[in-house]
Amino acid sequence: MAQIYARITGTGSALPEKVLTNADLEQFVETSDEWIRTRTGIRQRHVVAEGETTGDLSYRAAQIALEAAGVKASELDLIVLGTTTPDIIFPSTACLVQHRLGANGCAAFDVNAACSGFVYALGIADKFIRSGHSKKVLVIGAETLTRMVDWTERETCVLFGDGAGAVVLEASSEPGIYATCLHADGAYKDLLYNPVGVSAGFNDEPNHGVRIHMSGREVFKVAVKTLDSLVEETLQAAGMEASQIDWLIPHQANLRIIEATAKRLNMPMEQVIVTVDKHANTSSGSVPLALDYAVRSGKVQRGQNLLLEAFGGGFTWASALLRY
Ligand code: COA
């Protein structure tokens, strides 16, 4: 039987209108544009308006991706949405978006793998297509991480932003996703986490204790090391050499982490998609936002090989090597 591949046939993304620059942050937290830029590469981030949700951004990104693919929502047989900031506890944001799109009846669920959410979702969708279960799948990565940011804590509040990206995957005899690698190690929970929730309970701190706890320097070190071995593993799984990769599309958390991964692959920065300067870290939104930017700016062309990778709380880490 001929091999079935999952091919990206359309991409889309959505950002909130409001932009918060580093200079804006200087007004209410003790930081500087210079500190943020040199440590992270971030210059600005987008922030949701009052009442604007992860589902709203997802819906906008999904509509654009469906249009680009020429696929009607009613044709979808699966929606997988990576997020750690769902609109409500349940139903899943995937279900909320499914109904707004008019894709009622297909399977729909969220994946929480923190910043690796989109690449996890892509890996899962790939398996559904390869197994013959699904033919047309919508994969979304979307976050409103600023909803859980403590704007008085300079160590974290300068790093994050909001946004969403989406792709339509279709079954094809042409490649396609060659390989995906998904990993997690819960032993690292205490380095990056949000401590409250429905089952553990909330507390009397501001915002009911909902805030990001992060040991930045340790996260940095583990991320660089882990991504090094992840890219090696992915190349092996796909049976490829680093020289065959046309574009690296990494998780956009920190320019220094991105540069370290590119160096490991011996790739010049001209072959790396960088959006962290404009979007900051949008968690699950980051990779599909960068992919959509790369496609729409004409950088990524059909037939090129793309290496997508992400790292996040859990820790989780994941990659996908595909022909666009
Ligand atoms: N503005 C100014 N100063 C800041 C600051 C800010 N926004 N945030 C922290 N500082 C200060 C600290 O108070 C500390 O001061 P001290 O040395 O007097 O104690 C100092 O800057 C910290 O410096 P350093 O530890 O050298 O920073 P760094 O080079 O490790 O950069 C991060 C900090 C957070 C940018 C970096 O560690 C990082 O990006 N880590 C990974 C985080 C990440 O990607 N998380 C998401 C993963 S999905």
mmCIF file of C-alpha atoms and ligand atoms in Angstrom:
data_model
loop_
_atom_site.group_PDB
_atom_site.id
_atom_site.type_symbol
_atom_site.label_atom_id
_atom_site.label_comp_id
_atom_site.label_asym_id
_atom_site.label_seq_id
_atom_site.Cartn_x
_atom_site.Cartn_y
_atom_site.Cartn_z
ATOM 1 C CA MET A 1 0.000 0.000 0.000
ATOM 2 C CA ALA A 2 1.296 3.457 -0.887
ATOM 3 C CA GLN A 3 2.612 5.569 1.974
ATOM 4 C CA ILE A 4 0.203 8.269 3.198
ATOM 5 C CA TYR A 5 1.781 11.571 4.177
ATOM 6 C CA ALA A 6 0.294 14.559 6.007
ATOM 7 C CA ARG A 7 0.928 17.691 3.895
ATOM 8 C CA ILE A 8 0.456 21.283 4.939
ATOM 9 C CA THR A 9 -1.920 22.789 2.391
ATOM 10 C CA GLY A 10 -2.644 26.105 4.106
ATOM 11 C CA THR A 11 -1.374 28.305 6.915
ATOM 12 C CA GLY A 12 -2.865 31.222 8.847
ATOM 13 C CA SER A 13 -2.210 33.315 11.913
ATOM 14 C CA ALA A 14 -3.744 35.994 14.091
ATOM 15 C CA LEU A 15 -2.348 38.552 16.500
ATOM 16 C CA PRO A 16 -4.169 40.894 18.848
ATOM 17 C CA GLU A 17 -4.226 44.500 17.664
ATOM 18 C CA LYS A 18 -2.575 45.986 20.744
ATOM 19 C CA VAL A 19 1.233 46.141 20.710
ATOM 20 C CA LEU A 20 3.261 46.581 23.883
ATOM 21 C CA THR A 21 6.836 47.700 23.200
ATOM 22 C CA ASN A 22 9.803 47.374 25.530
ATOM 23 C CA ALA A 23 9.584 51.150 26.009
ATOM 24 C CA ASP A 24 5.952 50.724 27.144
ATOM 25 C CA LEU A 25 7.078 48.135 29.710
ATOM 26 C CA GLU A 26 9.713 50.541 31.047
ATOM 27 C CA GLN A 27 6.796 52.725 32.187
ATOM 28 C CA PHE A 28 5.510 50.254 34.768
ATOM 29 C CA VAL A 29 8.260 47.753 35.597
ATOM 30 C CA GLU A 30 11.950 48.273 36.369
ATOM 31 C CA THR A 31 13.488 47.119 33.105
ATOM 32 C CA SER A 32 15.024 48.548 29.975
ATOM 33 C CA ASP A 33 14.688 48.027 26.258
ATOM 34 C CA GLU A 34 18.418 47.364 26.188
ATOM 35 C CA TRP A 35 18.215 44.583 28.843
ATOM 36 C CA ILE A 36 15.291 42.864 27.122
ATOM 37 C CA ARG A 37 16.788 43.090 23.621
ATOM 38 C CA THR A 38 20.265 41.875 24.531
ATOM 39 C CA ARG A 39 19.042 39.008 26.767
ATOM 40 C CA THR A 40 16.149 37.798 24.586
ATOM 41 C CA GLY A 41 15.951 39.537 21.186
ATOM 42 C CA ILE A 42 12.416 40.738 22.008
ATOM 43 C CA ARG A 43 11.393 44.269 20.959
ATOM 44 C CA GLN A 44 7.621 44.084 21.308
ATOM 45 C CA ARG A 45 4.724 41.725 21.957
ATOM 46 C CA HIS A 46 0.990 41.676 21.114
ATOM 47 C CA VAL A 47 -1.491 41.661 23.993
ATOM 48 C CA VAL A 48 -5.169 40.668 23.887
ATOM 49 C CA ALA A 49 -7.868 43.255 24.524
ATOM 50 C CA GLU A 50 -10.420 42.965 27.335
ATOM 51 C CA GLY A 51 -12.653 40.004 26.519
ATOM 52 C CA GLU A 52 -10.499 38.722 23.657
ATOM 53 C CA THR A 53 -9.741 35.020 24.034
ATOM 54 C CA THR A 54 -7.532 32.193 22.804
ATOM 55 C CA GLY A 55 -10.592 30.917 20.917
ATOM 56 C CA ASP A 56 -11.025 34.269 19.131
ATOM 57 C CA LEU A 57 -7.410 34.232 17.918
ATOM 58 C CA SER A 58 -7.700 30.545 16.985
ATOM 59 C CA TYR A 59 -10.863 31.160 14.977
ATOM 60 C CA ARG A 60 -9.240 33.992 12.999
ATOM 61 C CA ALA A 61 -6.067 31.990 12.291
ATOM 62 C CA ALA A 62 -8.116 28.920 11.327
ATOM 63 C CA GLN A 63 -10.294 30.822 8.850
ATOM 64 C CA ILE A 64 -7.190 32.129 7.066
ATOM 65 C CA ALA A 65 -5.565 28.673 6.984
ATOM 66 C CA LEU A 66 -8.737 27.049 5.615
ATOM 67 C CA GLU A 67 -9.025 29.710 2.930
ATOM 68 C CA ALA A 68 -5.370 29.260 1.946
ATOM 69 C CA ALA A 69 -5.913 25.490 1.663
ATOM 70 C CA GLY A 70 -9.205 25.857 -0.192
ATOM 71 C CA VAL A 71 -10.823 23.568 2.375
ATOM 72 C CA LYS A 72 -14.320 24.108 3.788
ATOM 73 C CA ALA A 73 -14.736 23.749 7.554
ATOM 74 C CA SER A 74 -17.426 21.125 6.923
ATOM 75 C CA GLU A 75 -14.805 18.915 5.211
ATOM 76 C CA LEU A 76 -12.609 18.678 8.340
ATOM 77 C CA ASP A 77 -12.510 15.380 10.173
ATOM 78 C CA LEU A 78 -10.288 16.469 13.077
ATOM 79 C CA ILE A 79 -9.296 19.623 14.970
ATOM 80 C CA VAL A 80 -6.337 19.494 17.367
ATOM 81 C CA LEU A 81 -5.552 22.669 19.277
ATOM 82 C CA GLY A 82 -2.419 23.187 21.361
ATOM 83 C CA THR A 83 -2.918 25.603 24.233
ATOM 84 C CA THR A 84 -2.220 26.067 27.907
ATOM 85 C CA THR A 85 -4.589 29.037 28.134
ATOM 86 C CA PRO A 86 -8.009 27.657 27.105
ATOM 87 C CA ASP A 87 -11.003 30.041 27.047
ATOM 88 C CA ILE A 88 -12.837 28.065 29.731
ATOM 89 C CA ILE A 89 -12.171 24.816 31.586
ATOM 90 C CA PHE A 90 -14.501 22.867 29.366
ATOM 91 C CA PRO A 91 -15.580 22.417 26.655
ATOM 92 C CA SER A 92 -12.149 22.473 25.064
ATOM 93 C CA THR A 93 -11.189 25.491 22.974
ATOM 94 C CA ALA A 94 -11.061 23.103 20.001
ATOM 95 C CA CYS A 95 -14.797 22.446 20.472
ATOM 96 C CA LEU A 96 -15.577 26.170 20.767
ATOM 97 C CA VAL A 97 -13.640 26.892 17.568
ATOM 98 C CA GLN A 98 -15.159 23.895 15.788
ATOM 99 C CA HIS A 99 -18.666 25.261 16.340
ATOM 100 C CA ARG A 100 -17.742 28.797 15.246
ATOM 101 C CA LEU A 101 -16.193 27.447 12.050
ATOM 102 C CA GLY A 102 -19.175 25.197 11.337
ATOM 103 C CA ALA A 103 -17.152 21.982 11.456
ATOM 104 C CA ASN A 104 -19.633 20.346 13.840
ATOM 105 C CA GLY A 105 -19.365 16.600 14.187
ATOM 106 C CA CYS A 106 -15.645 16.067 13.593
ATOM 107 C CA ALA A 107 -13.323 15.022 16.427
ATOM 108 C CA ALA A 108 -11.937 18.025 18.324
ATOM 109 C CA PHE A 109 -9.687 18.261 21.358
ATOM 110 C CA ASP A 110 -7.039 20.406 23.058
ATOM 111 C CA VAL A 111 -3.466 19.406 23.835
ATOM 112 C CA ASN A 112 -1.641 20.966 26.774
ATOM 113 C CA ALA A 113 2.097 20.601 26.276
ATOM 114 C CA ALA A 114 2.887 24.207 27.265
ATOM 115 C CA CYS A 115 5.096 25.856 24.619
ATOM 116 C CA SER A 116 5.389 22.593 22.669
ATOM 117 C CA GLY A 117 1.590 22.487 22.242
ATOM 118 C CA PHE A 118 1.453 23.160 18.506
ATOM 119 C CA VAL A 119 4.244 20.740 17.573
ATOM 120 C CA TYR A 120 2.635 18.076 19.787
ATOM 121 C CA ALA A 121 -0.701 18.741 18.047
ATOM 122 C CA LEU A 122 1.001 18.457 14.652
ATOM 123 C CA GLY A 123 2.596 15.141 15.682
ATOM 124 C CA ILE A 124 -0.766 13.774 16.798
ATOM 125 C CA ALA A 125 -2.538 14.969 13.642
ATOM 126 C CA ASP A 126 0.204 13.339 11.536
ATOM 127 C CA LYS A 127 -0.535 9.988 13.211
ATOM 128 C CA PHE A 128 -4.271 10.354 12.554
ATOM 129 C CA ILE A 129 -3.577 10.984 8.863
ATOM 130 C CA ARG A 130 -0.927 8.266 8.446
ATOM 131 C CA SER A 131 -3.221 5.707 10.068
ATOM 132 C CA GLY A 132 -5.957 6.541 7.585
ATOM 133 C CA HIS A 133 -8.319 7.887 10.252
ATOM 134 C CA SER A 134 -8.339 11.472 8.974
ATOM 135 C CA LYS A 135 -7.971 13.154 5.594
ATOM 136 C CA LYS A 136 -8.323 16.839 6.414
ATOM 137 C CA VAL A 137 -7.156 18.128 9.766
ATOM 138 C CA LEU A 138 -6.973 21.592 11.279
ATOM 139 C CA VAL A 139 -4.060 22.038 13.683
ATOM 140 C CA ILE A 140 -3.945 25.185 15.797
ATOM 141 C CA GLY A 141 -1.474 26.594 18.323
ATOM 142 C CA ALA A 142 -2.921 29.499 20.284
ATOM 143 C CA GLU A 143 -2.328 31.303 23.549
ATOM 144 C CA THR A 144 -3.264 34.302 25.619
ATOM 145 C CA LEU A 145 -0.317 33.886 27.950
ATOM 146 C CA THR A 146 -0.468 37.515 29.075
ATOM 147 C CA ARG A 147 -3.600 36.506 31.018
ATOM 148 C CA MET A 148 -1.315 34.589 33.395
ATOM 149 C CA VAL A 149 1.523 37.101 33.515
ATOM 150 C CA ASP A 150 2.251 39.011 36.717
ATOM 151 C CA TRP A 151 2.930 42.482 35.287
ATOM 152 C CA THR A 152 4.917 43.450 38.407
ATOM 153 C CA GLU A 153 7.459 40.636 37.960
ATOM 154 C CA ARG A 154 10.154 41.781 35.526
ATOM 155 C CA GLU A 155 11.801 38.344 35.319
ATOM 156 C CA THR A 156 8.809 36.951 33.445
ATOM 157 C CA CYS A 157 6.472 39.704 32.223
ATOM 158 C CA VAL A 158 8.857 40.973 29.553
ATOM 159 C CA LEU A 159 9.070 37.561 27.870
ATOM 160 C CA PHE A 160 5.548 36.677 26.794
ATOM 161 C CA GLY A 161 2.911 37.691 24.255
ATOM 162 C CA ASP A 162 -0.359 36.503 22.714
ATOM 163 C CA GLY A 163 -1.115 35.027 19.299
ATOM 164 C CA ALA A 164 -2.278 32.064 17.265
ATOM 165 C CA GLY A 165 -1.301 30.134 14.174
ATOM 166 C CA ALA A 166 -2.977 27.325 12.275
ATOM 167 C CA VAL A 167 -2.297 24.866 9.498
ATOM 168 C CA VAL A 168 -4.509 22.603 7.416
ATOM 169 C CA LEU A 169 -3.015 19.132 6.971
ATOM 170 C CA GLU A 170 -4.253 16.873 4.200
ATOM 171 C CA ALA A 171 -3.586 13.246 3.358
ATOM 172 C CA SER A 172 -1.379 12.976 0.280
ATOM 173 C CA SER A 173 0.816 10.527 -1.574
ATOM 174 C CA GLU A 174 3.446 13.322 -1.697
ATOM 175 C CA PRO A 175 5.520 14.248 1.375
ATOM 176 C CA GLY A 176 4.609 15.696 3.737
ATOM 177 C CA ILE A 177 5.696 15.294 7.271
ATOM 178 C CA TYR A 178 8.659 12.887 7.312
ATOM 179 C CA ALA A 179 9.102 12.575 11.078
ATOM 180 C CA THR A 180 7.889 13.980 14.375
ATOM 181 C CA CYS A 181 9.518 13.512 17.788
ATOM 182 C CA LEU A 182 7.611 14.202 20.999
ATOM 183 C CA HIS A 183 9.116 14.083 24.502
ATOM 184 C CA ALA A 184 8.436 15.145 28.087
ATOM 185 C CA ASP A 185 10.163 14.946 31.460
ATOM 186 C CA GLY A 186 7.956 15.883 34.392
ATOM 187 C CA ALA A 187 10.963 15.842 36.736
ATOM 188 C CA TYR A 188 11.600 19.438 35.601
ATOM 189 C CA LYS A 189 8.161 20.685 36.681
ATOM 190 C CA ASP A 190 9.506 23.148 39.254
ATOM 191 C CA LEU A 191 11.633 25.101 36.762
ATOM 192 C CA LEU A 192 8.639 26.417 34.800
ATOM 193 C CA TYR A 193 5.065 26.135 36.020
ATOM 194 C CA ASN A 194 1.816 27.784 36.981
ATOM 195 C CA PRO A 195 0.994 26.408 40.433
ATOM 196 C CA VAL A 196 -2.787 26.736 40.740
ATOM 197 C CA GLY A 197 -5.753 25.089 39.081
ATOM 198 C CA VAL A 198 -9.127 23.459 39.461
ATOM 199 C CA SER A 199 -7.951 20.363 41.272
ATOM 200 C CA ALA A 200 -4.998 21.802 43.231
ATOM 201 C CA GLY A 201 -7.092 24.865 44.083
ATOM 202 C CA PHE A 202 -6.569 28.601 43.786
ATOM 203 C CA ASN A 203 -5.218 30.957 46.470
ATOM 204 C CA ASP A 204 -5.556 34.502 47.823
ATOM 205 C CA GLU A 205 -2.682 35.980 45.826
ATOM 206 C CA PRO A 206 -3.494 38.512 43.108
ATOM 207 C CA ASN A 207 -5.223 36.858 40.125
ATOM 208 C CA HIS A 208 -5.997 33.854 42.407
ATOM 209 C CA GLY A 209 -2.337 32.794 42.267
ATOM 210 C CA VAL A 210 -2.421 32.327 38.494
ATOM 211 C CA ARG A 211 1.103 33.322 37.424
ATOM 212 C CA ILE A 212 4.178 31.924 35.729
ATOM 213 C CA HIS A 213 6.975 30.675 37.987
ATOM 214 C CA MET A 214 10.247 30.342 36.104
ATOM 215 C CA SER A 215 13.902 29.723 36.889
ATOM 216 C CA GLY A 216 15.120 31.495 33.759
ATOM 217 C CA ARG A 217 18.776 30.568 33.760
ATOM 218 C CA GLU A 218 18.126 26.851 34.420
ATOM 219 C CA VAL A 219 15.387 26.739 31.776
ATOM 220 C CA PHE A 220 17.811 28.310 29.327
ATOM 221 C CA LYS A 221 20.515 25.724 29.964
ATOM 222 C CA VAL A 222 18.252 22.678 29.714
ATOM 223 C CA ALA A 223 16.513 24.095 26.619
ATOM 224 C CA VAL A 224 19.764 24.529 24.687
ATOM 225 C CA LYS A 225 21.015 21.056 25.615
ATOM 226 C CA THR A 226 17.697 19.334 24.937
ATOM 227 C CA LEU A 227 17.154 21.041 21.579
ATOM 228 C CA ASP A 228 20.652 19.990 20.513
ATOM 229 C CA SER A 229 19.810 16.314 20.940
ATOM 230 C CA LEU A 230 16.279 16.796 19.585
ATOM 231 C CA VAL A 231 17.465 18.078 16.220
ATOM 232 C CA GLU A 232 19.916 15.163 15.938
ATOM 233 C CA GLU A 233 17.153 12.687 16.760
ATOM 234 C CA THR A 234 14.794 14.266 14.221
ATOM 235 C CA LEU A 235 17.344 14.166 11.405
ATOM 236 C CA GLN A 236 17.981 10.496 12.174
ATOM 237 C CA ALA A 237 14.268 9.687 12.291
ATOM 238 C CA ALA A 238 13.803 11.304 8.873
ATOM 239 C CA GLY A 239 17.011 9.805 7.467
ATOM 240 C CA MET A 240 18.341 13.253 6.547
ATOM 241 C CA GLU A 241 21.458 15.382 6.924
ATOM 242 C CA ALA A 242 21.418 18.876 8.407
ATOM 243 C CA SER A 243 22.513 20.203 5.000
ATOM 244 C CA GLN A 244 19.176 19.069 3.510
ATOM 245 C CA ILE A 245 17.178 21.421 5.763
ATOM 246 C CA ASP A 246 16.189 24.634 3.998
ATOM 247 C CA TRP A 247 14.648 26.409 6.993
ATOM 248 C CA LEU A 248 14.727 26.089 10.767
ATOM 249 C CA ILE A 249 11.443 27.296 12.271
ATOM 250 C CA PRO A 250 12.089 27.225 16.015
ATOM 251 C CA HIS A 251 10.022 28.035 19.056
ATOM 252 C CA GLN A 252 10.403 31.784 19.580
ATOM 253 C CA ALA A 253 11.351 32.150 23.249
ATOM 254 C CA ASN A 254 14.825 33.628 23.151
ATOM 255 C CA LEU A 255 17.068 34.613 20.248
ATOM 256 C CA ARG A 256 20.132 33.203 22.033
ATOM 257 C CA ILE A 257 18.508 29.752 22.319
ATOM 258 C CA ILE A 258 17.554 29.931 18.620
ATOM 259 C CA GLU A 259 21.107 30.880 17.639
ATOM 260 C CA ALA A 260 22.527 27.979 19.638
ATOM 261 C CA THR A 261 20.283 25.495 17.802
ATOM 262 C CA ALA A 262 21.164 26.994 14.416
ATOM 263 C CA LYS A 263 24.854 26.726 15.258
ATOM 264 C CA ARG A 264 24.442 23.074 16.174
ATOM 265 C CA LEU A 265 22.866 22.485 12.748
ATOM 266 C CA ASN A 266 25.605 24.528 11.069
ATOM 267 C CA MET A 267 22.882 26.754 9.615
ATOM 268 C CA PRO A 268 23.433 30.456 8.955
ATOM 269 C CA MET A 269 20.843 32.713 10.604
ATOM 270 C CA GLU A 270 19.616 33.622 7.081
ATOM 271 C CA GLN A 271 17.995 30.145 7.036
ATOM 272 C CA VAL A 272 16.304 30.590 10.414
ATOM 273 C CA ILE A 273 12.856 32.144 10.787
ATOM 274 C CA VAL A 274 12.921 34.688 13.604
ATOM 275 C CA THR A 275 9.776 36.421 14.866
ATOM 276 C CA VAL A 276 10.641 36.616 18.570
ATOM 277 C CA ASP A 277 11.515 40.304 18.093
ATOM 278 C CA LYS A 278 7.911 41.102 17.095
ATOM 279 C CA HIS A 279 5.867 38.451 18.900
ATOM 280 C CA ALA A 280 7.920 37.549 22.020
ATOM 281 C CA ASN A 281 7.154 34.075 23.414
ATOM 282 C CA THR A 282 3.593 33.152 22.431
ATOM 283 C CA SER A 283 3.994 29.571 23.700
ATOM 284 C CA SER A 284 1.910 27.220 21.499
ATOM 285 C CA GLY A 285 1.298 30.110 19.101
ATOM 286 C CA SER A 286 4.952 30.696 18.368
ATOM 287 C CA VAL A 287 5.873 28.030 15.804
ATOM 288 C CA PRO A 288 2.731 28.314 13.638
ATOM 289 C CA LEU A 289 2.946 32.128 13.768
ATOM 290 C CA ALA A 290 6.552 31.923 12.556
ATOM 291 C CA LEU A 291 5.586 29.376 9.879
ATOM 292 C CA ASP A 292 2.760 31.537 8.556
ATOM 293 C CA TYR A 293 5.032 34.580 8.514
ATOM 294 C CA ALA A 294 7.657 32.533 6.607
ATOM 295 C CA VAL A 295 5.108 31.382 4.021
ATOM 296 C CA ARG A 296 3.418 34.754 3.501
ATOM 297 C CA SER A 297 6.680 36.681 3.282
ATOM 298 C CA GLY A 298 7.729 34.345 0.455
ATOM 299 C CA LYS A 299 10.725 32.959 2.344
ATOM 300 C CA VAL A 300 9.467 29.380 2.532
ATOM 301 C CA GLN A 301 8.700 27.873 -0.874
ATOM 302 C CA ARG A 302 6.873 24.690 -1.877
ATOM 303 C CA GLY A 303 9.201 21.677 -1.953
ATOM 304 C CA GLN A 304 11.560 22.995 0.745
ATOM 305 C CA ASN A 305 12.417 21.047 3.891
ATOM 306 C CA LEU A 306 11.462 22.646 7.203
ATOM 307 C CA LEU A 307 12.566 21.694 10.695
ATOM 308 C CA LEU A 308 10.105 22.815 13.367
ATOM 309 C CA GLU A 309 11.028 22.519 17.054
ATOM 310 C CA ALA A 310 9.711 23.623 20.424
ATOM 311 C CA PHE A 311 10.502 23.421 24.127
ATOM 312 C CA GLY A 312 8.312 24.303 27.105
ATOM 313 C CA GLY A 313 7.008 23.728 30.598
ATOM 314 C CA GLY A 314 6.816 20.125 31.696
ATOM 315 C CA PHE A 315 9.437 20.033 30.393
ATOM 316 C CA THR A 316 8.122 19.097 26.980
ATOM 317 C CA TRP A 317 10.006 19.190 23.703
ATOM 318 C CA ALA A 318 8.958 18.274 20.198
ATOM 319 C CA SER A 319 9.935 18.550 16.563
ATOM 320 C CA ALA A 320 8.676 17.942 13.053
ATOM 321 C CA LEU A 321 10.679 17.603 9.856
ATOM 322 C CA LEU A 322 8.574 18.102 6.760
ATOM 323 C CA ARG A 323 8.556 19.011 3.123
ATOM 324 C CA TYR A 324 6.416 22.086 2.642
HETATM 325 N N1 COA B 1 14.981 43.858 33.291
HETATM 326 C C1 COA B 1 16.124 44.170 33.902
HETATM 327 N N2 COA B 1 16.767 43.327 34.718
HETATM 328 C C2 COA B 1 16.244 42.085 34.864
HETATM 329 C C3 COA B 1 15.052 41.707 34.254
HETATM 330 C C4 COA B 1 14.416 42.647 33.439
HETATM 331 N N3 COA B 1 13.267 42.356 32.779
HETATM 332 N N4 COA B 1 14.771 40.442 34.594
HETATM 333 C C5 COA B 1 15.755 40.042 35.412
HETATM 334 N N5 COA B 1 16.633 41.042 35.588
HETATM 335 C C6 COA B 1 17.845 41.018 36.392
HETATM 336 C C7 COA B 1 17.747 40.050 37.543
HETATM 337 O O1 COA B 1 17.167 40.665 38.654
HETATM 338 C C8 COA B 1 19.183 39.676 37.757
HETATM 339 O O2 COA B 1 19.826 40.706 38.472
HETATM 340 P P1 COA B 1 21.033 40.384 39.479
HETATM 341 O O3 COA B 1 22.136 39.811 38.639
HETATM 342 O O4 COA B 1 21.354 41.708 40.072
HETATM 343 O O5 COA B 1 20.492 39.382 40.447
HETATM 344 C C9 COA B 1 19.715 39.671 36.360
HETATM 345 O O6 COA B 1 18.903 40.541 35.568
HETATM 346 C C10 COA B 1 19.586 38.282 35.745
HETATM 347 O O7 COA B 1 20.540 38.223 34.834
HETATM 348 P P2 COA B 1 20.915 36.865 34.182
HETATM 349 O O8 COA B 1 20.606 35.714 35.083
HETATM 350 O O9 COA B 1 22.302 37.014 33.673
HETATM 351 O O10 COA B 1 19.892 36.828 33.009
HETATM 352 P P3 COA B 1 19.948 35.830 31.819
HETATM 353 O O11 COA B 1 21.054 36.185 30.903
HETATM 354 O O12 COA B 1 19.848 34.407 32.285
HETATM 355 O O13 COA B 1 18.584 36.175 31.093
HETATM 356 C C11 COA B 1 16.409 35.279 30.828
HETATM 357 C C12 COA B 1 17.399 35.950 31.785
HETATM 358 C C13 COA B 1 15.112 35.010 31.578
HETATM 359 C C14 COA B 1 16.142 36.206 29.670
HETATM 360 C C15 COA B 1 17.049 33.964 30.300
HETATM 361 O O14 COA B 1 17.531 33.202 31.373
HETATM 362 C C16 COA B 1 16.086 33.142 29.520
HETATM 363 O O15 COA B 1 15.635 33.517 28.449
HETATM 364 N N6 COA B 1 15.754 31.924 30.002
HETATM 365 C C17 COA B 1 14.862 31.053 29.317
HETATM 366 C C18 COA B 1 13.468 31.484 29.593
HETATM 367 C C19 COA B 1 12.494 30.889 28.619
HETATM 368 O O16 COA B 1 12.770 30.833 27.457
HETATM 369 N N7 COA B 1 11.350 30.460 29.135
HETATM 370 C C20 COA B 1 10.327 29.912 28.352
HETATM 371 C C21 COA B 1 10.716 28.584 27.853
HETATM 372 S S1 COA B 1 9.457 27.985 26.828
#
